Coordinates of C-alpha atoms in Angstrom, one line a residue:
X1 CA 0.0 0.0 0.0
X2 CA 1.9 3.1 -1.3
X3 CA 1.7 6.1 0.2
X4 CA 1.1 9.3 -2.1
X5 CA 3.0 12.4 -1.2
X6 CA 2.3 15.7 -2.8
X7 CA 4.5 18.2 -2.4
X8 CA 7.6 20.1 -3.6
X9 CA 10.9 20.7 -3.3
X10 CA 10.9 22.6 0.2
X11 CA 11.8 22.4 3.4
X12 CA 8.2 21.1 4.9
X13 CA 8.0 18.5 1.7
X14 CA 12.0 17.3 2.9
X15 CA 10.8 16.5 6.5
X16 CA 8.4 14.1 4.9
X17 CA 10.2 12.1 2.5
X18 CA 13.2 11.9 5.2
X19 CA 10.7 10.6 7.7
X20 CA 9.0 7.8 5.0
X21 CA 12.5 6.8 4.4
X22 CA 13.4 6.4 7.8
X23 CA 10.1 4.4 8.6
X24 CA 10.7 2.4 5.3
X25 CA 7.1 3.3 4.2
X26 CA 6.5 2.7 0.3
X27 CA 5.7 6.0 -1.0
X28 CA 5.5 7.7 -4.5
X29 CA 5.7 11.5 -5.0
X30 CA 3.3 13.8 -6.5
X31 CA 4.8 17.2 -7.8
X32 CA 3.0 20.3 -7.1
X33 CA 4.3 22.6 -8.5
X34 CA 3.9 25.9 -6.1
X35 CA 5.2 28.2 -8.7
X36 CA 2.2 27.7 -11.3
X37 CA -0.5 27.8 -8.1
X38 CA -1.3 24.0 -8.6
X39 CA -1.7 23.6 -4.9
X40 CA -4.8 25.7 -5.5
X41 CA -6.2 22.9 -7.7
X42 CA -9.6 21.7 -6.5
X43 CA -8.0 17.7 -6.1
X44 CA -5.3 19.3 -4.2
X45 CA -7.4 21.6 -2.0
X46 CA -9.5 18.5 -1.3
X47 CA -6.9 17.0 1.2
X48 CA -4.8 20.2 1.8
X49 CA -7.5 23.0 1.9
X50 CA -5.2 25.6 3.3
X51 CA -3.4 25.4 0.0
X52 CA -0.2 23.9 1.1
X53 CA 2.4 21.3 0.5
X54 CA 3.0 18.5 1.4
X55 CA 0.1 16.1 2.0
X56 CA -0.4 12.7 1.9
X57 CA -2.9 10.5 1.1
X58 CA -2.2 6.8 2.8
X59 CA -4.8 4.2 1.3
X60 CA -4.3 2.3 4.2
X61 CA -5.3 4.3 6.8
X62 CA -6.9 3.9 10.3
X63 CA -9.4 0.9 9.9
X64 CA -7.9 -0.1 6.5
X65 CA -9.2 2.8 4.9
X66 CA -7.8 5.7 2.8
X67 CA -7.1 9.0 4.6
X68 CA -5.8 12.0 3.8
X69 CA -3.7 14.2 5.9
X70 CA -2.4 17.8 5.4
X71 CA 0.1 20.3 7.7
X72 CA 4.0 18.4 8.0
X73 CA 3.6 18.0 11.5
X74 CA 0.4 16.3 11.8
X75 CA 1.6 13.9 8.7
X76 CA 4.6 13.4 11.1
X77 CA 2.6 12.5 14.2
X78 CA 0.1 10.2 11.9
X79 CA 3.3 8.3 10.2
X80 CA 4.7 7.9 13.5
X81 CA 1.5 6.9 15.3
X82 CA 1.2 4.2 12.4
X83 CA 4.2 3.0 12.3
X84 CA 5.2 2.7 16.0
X85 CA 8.8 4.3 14.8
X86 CA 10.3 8.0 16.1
X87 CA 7.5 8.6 18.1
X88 CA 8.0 6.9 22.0
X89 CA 4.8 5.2 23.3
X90 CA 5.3 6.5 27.1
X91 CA 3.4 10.0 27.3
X92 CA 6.8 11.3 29.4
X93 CA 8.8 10.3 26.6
X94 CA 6.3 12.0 24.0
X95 CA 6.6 15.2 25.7
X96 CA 10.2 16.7 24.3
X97 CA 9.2 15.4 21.2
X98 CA 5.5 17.6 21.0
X99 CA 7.6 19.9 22.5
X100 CA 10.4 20.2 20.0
X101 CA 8.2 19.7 16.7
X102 CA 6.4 22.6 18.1
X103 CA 9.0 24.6 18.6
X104 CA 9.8 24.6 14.7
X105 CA 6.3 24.6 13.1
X106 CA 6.0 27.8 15.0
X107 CA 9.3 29.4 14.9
X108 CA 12.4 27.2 13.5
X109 CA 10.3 27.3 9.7
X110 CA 8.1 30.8 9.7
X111 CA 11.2 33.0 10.9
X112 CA 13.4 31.3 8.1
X113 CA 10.7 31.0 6.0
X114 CA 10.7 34.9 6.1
X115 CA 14.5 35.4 5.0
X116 CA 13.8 32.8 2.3
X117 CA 11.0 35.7 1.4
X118 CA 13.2 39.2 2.1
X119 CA 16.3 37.6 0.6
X120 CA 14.4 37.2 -3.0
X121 CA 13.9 40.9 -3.3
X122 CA 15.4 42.8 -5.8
X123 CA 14.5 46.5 -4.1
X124 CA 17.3 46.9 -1.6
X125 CA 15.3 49.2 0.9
X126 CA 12.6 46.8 0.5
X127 CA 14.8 43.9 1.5
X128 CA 17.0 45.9 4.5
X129 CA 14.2 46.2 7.2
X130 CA 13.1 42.5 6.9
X131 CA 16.4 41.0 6.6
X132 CA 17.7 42.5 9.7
X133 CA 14.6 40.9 11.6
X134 CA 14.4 37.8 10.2
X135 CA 18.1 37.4 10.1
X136 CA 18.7 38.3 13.8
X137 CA 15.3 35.6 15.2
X138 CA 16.4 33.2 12.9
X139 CA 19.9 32.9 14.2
X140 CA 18.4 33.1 17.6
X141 CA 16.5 30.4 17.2
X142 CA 19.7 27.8 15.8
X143 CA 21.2 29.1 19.1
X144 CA 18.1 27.9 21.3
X145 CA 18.8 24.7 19.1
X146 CA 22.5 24.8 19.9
X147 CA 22.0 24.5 23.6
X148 CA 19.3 22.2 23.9
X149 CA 21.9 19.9 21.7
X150 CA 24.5 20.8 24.4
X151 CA 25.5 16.7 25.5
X152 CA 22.6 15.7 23.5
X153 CA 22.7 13.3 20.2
X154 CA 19.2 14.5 19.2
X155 CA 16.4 17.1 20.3
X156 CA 14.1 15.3 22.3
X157 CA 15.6 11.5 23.6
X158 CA 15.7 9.3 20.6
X159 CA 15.8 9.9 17.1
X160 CA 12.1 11.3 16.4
X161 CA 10.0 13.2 14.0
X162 CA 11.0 16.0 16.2
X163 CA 14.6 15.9 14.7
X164 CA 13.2 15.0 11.0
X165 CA 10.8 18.6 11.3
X166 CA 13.9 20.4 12.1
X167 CA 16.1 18.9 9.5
X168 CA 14.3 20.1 6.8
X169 CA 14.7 23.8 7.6
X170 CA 18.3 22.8 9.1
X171 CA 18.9 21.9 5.5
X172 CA 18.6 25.4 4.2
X173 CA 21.4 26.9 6.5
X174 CA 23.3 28.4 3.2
X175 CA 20.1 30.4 2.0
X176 CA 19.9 31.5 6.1
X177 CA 22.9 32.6 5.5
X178 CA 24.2 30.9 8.8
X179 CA 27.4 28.8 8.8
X180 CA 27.0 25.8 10.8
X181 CA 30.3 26.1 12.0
X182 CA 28.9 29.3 14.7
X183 CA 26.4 26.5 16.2
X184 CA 29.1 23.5 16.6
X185 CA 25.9 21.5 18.4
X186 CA 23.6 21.8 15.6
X187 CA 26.6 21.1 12.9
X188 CA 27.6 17.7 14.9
X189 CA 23.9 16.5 14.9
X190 CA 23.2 18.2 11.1
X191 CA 26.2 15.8 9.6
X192 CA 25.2 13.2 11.7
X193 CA 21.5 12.7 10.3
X194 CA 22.9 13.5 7.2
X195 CA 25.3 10.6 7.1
X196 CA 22.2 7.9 7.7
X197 CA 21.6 5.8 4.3
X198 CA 17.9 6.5 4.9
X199 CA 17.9 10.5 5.6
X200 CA 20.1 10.6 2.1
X201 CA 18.0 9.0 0.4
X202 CA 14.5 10.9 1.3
X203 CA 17.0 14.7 1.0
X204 CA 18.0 13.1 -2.3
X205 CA 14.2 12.1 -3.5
X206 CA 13.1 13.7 -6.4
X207 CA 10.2 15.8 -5.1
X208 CA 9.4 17.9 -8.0

């Protein structure tokens, strides 16, 4: 029972097919292509309707049957749920883990997200004010993740979706314009993940 992912080449899409490779779920990809508007395509907005990738359509959902689920971290939460893997059954486990993935739907991707946005501007007054915000928060926040990786192999315990969610913004440090090497916590777990066969292989899928 293959999994259908639709989504693009981005950061959010990344976290996905690194987590299906790491849970060794049979998946194939669906490219939408955000730079025509096909995410606003009535099939698409039928199982994502806020318009945006990824989402995932598993035919062999809860009960056997087909669902569809949209937003990275609640696909992250259902594939772990499902498959038992990255996500720790005891609640007190769970807990750094909802913490964590929190932590970058909310801050560790929009903040980025944001330079990804300032950055493309051609007007340089236009691009000045934003930069400088975005710039500053975002490099606060791979400081926050630089200490909470102080003595620790990953964010939250075990390897979890937690660490897969951050990873795919991780993965964009050039266009951040940060150099891992100011955040020597984050680089040491960053090359790490980066090194496992199945991480490689879901950075390296073809996603559009």
């Amino acid at each position: 029972m293959t999994i259908e992912l639709n989504t693009w080449n981005t950061p959010n899409g990344r976290k996905i097919s690194v987590a299906l490779e790491e849970m060794g779920l049979p998946y194939k990809v669906t490219p939408v292509n955000i730079g025509k508007g096909e995410q606003m395509a009535p099939a698409f907005l039928a199982i994502s309707p806020n318009n945006k990738i990824p989402a995932i359509v598993d035919p062999d959902g809860p009960g056997g049957k087909p669902v569809s689920i949209f937003e990275s971290g609640a696909i992250l939460l259902y594939l772990g749920e499902k498959t038992g893997k990255f996500l720790p059954k005891p609640l007190a486990e769970r807990i750094p883990v909802y913490e964590w993935l929190m932590w970058q739907m909310g801050g560790f991707g929009p903040m980025p997200g944001q330079v990804h946005h300032f950055i493309a501007l051609e007007n340089e007054q236009d691009r000045a004010y934003g930069l400088k915000r975005y710039m500053a928060e975002t490099r606060r926040l791979y400081g926050v993740l630089d200490r909470r990786l102080d003595g620790r192999e990953f964010v939250a315990g075990d390897l979890s979706v937690a660490d897969f969610a951050i990873l795919g913004w991780a993965w964009r440090h050039p266009r951040h314009k940060v150099d891992l090497a100011d955040f020597p916590n984050v680089k040491r777990w960053y090359d790490a993940l980066m090194a496992r066969p199945a991480t490689k292989r879901g950075m390296e899928a073809k996603l559009d």
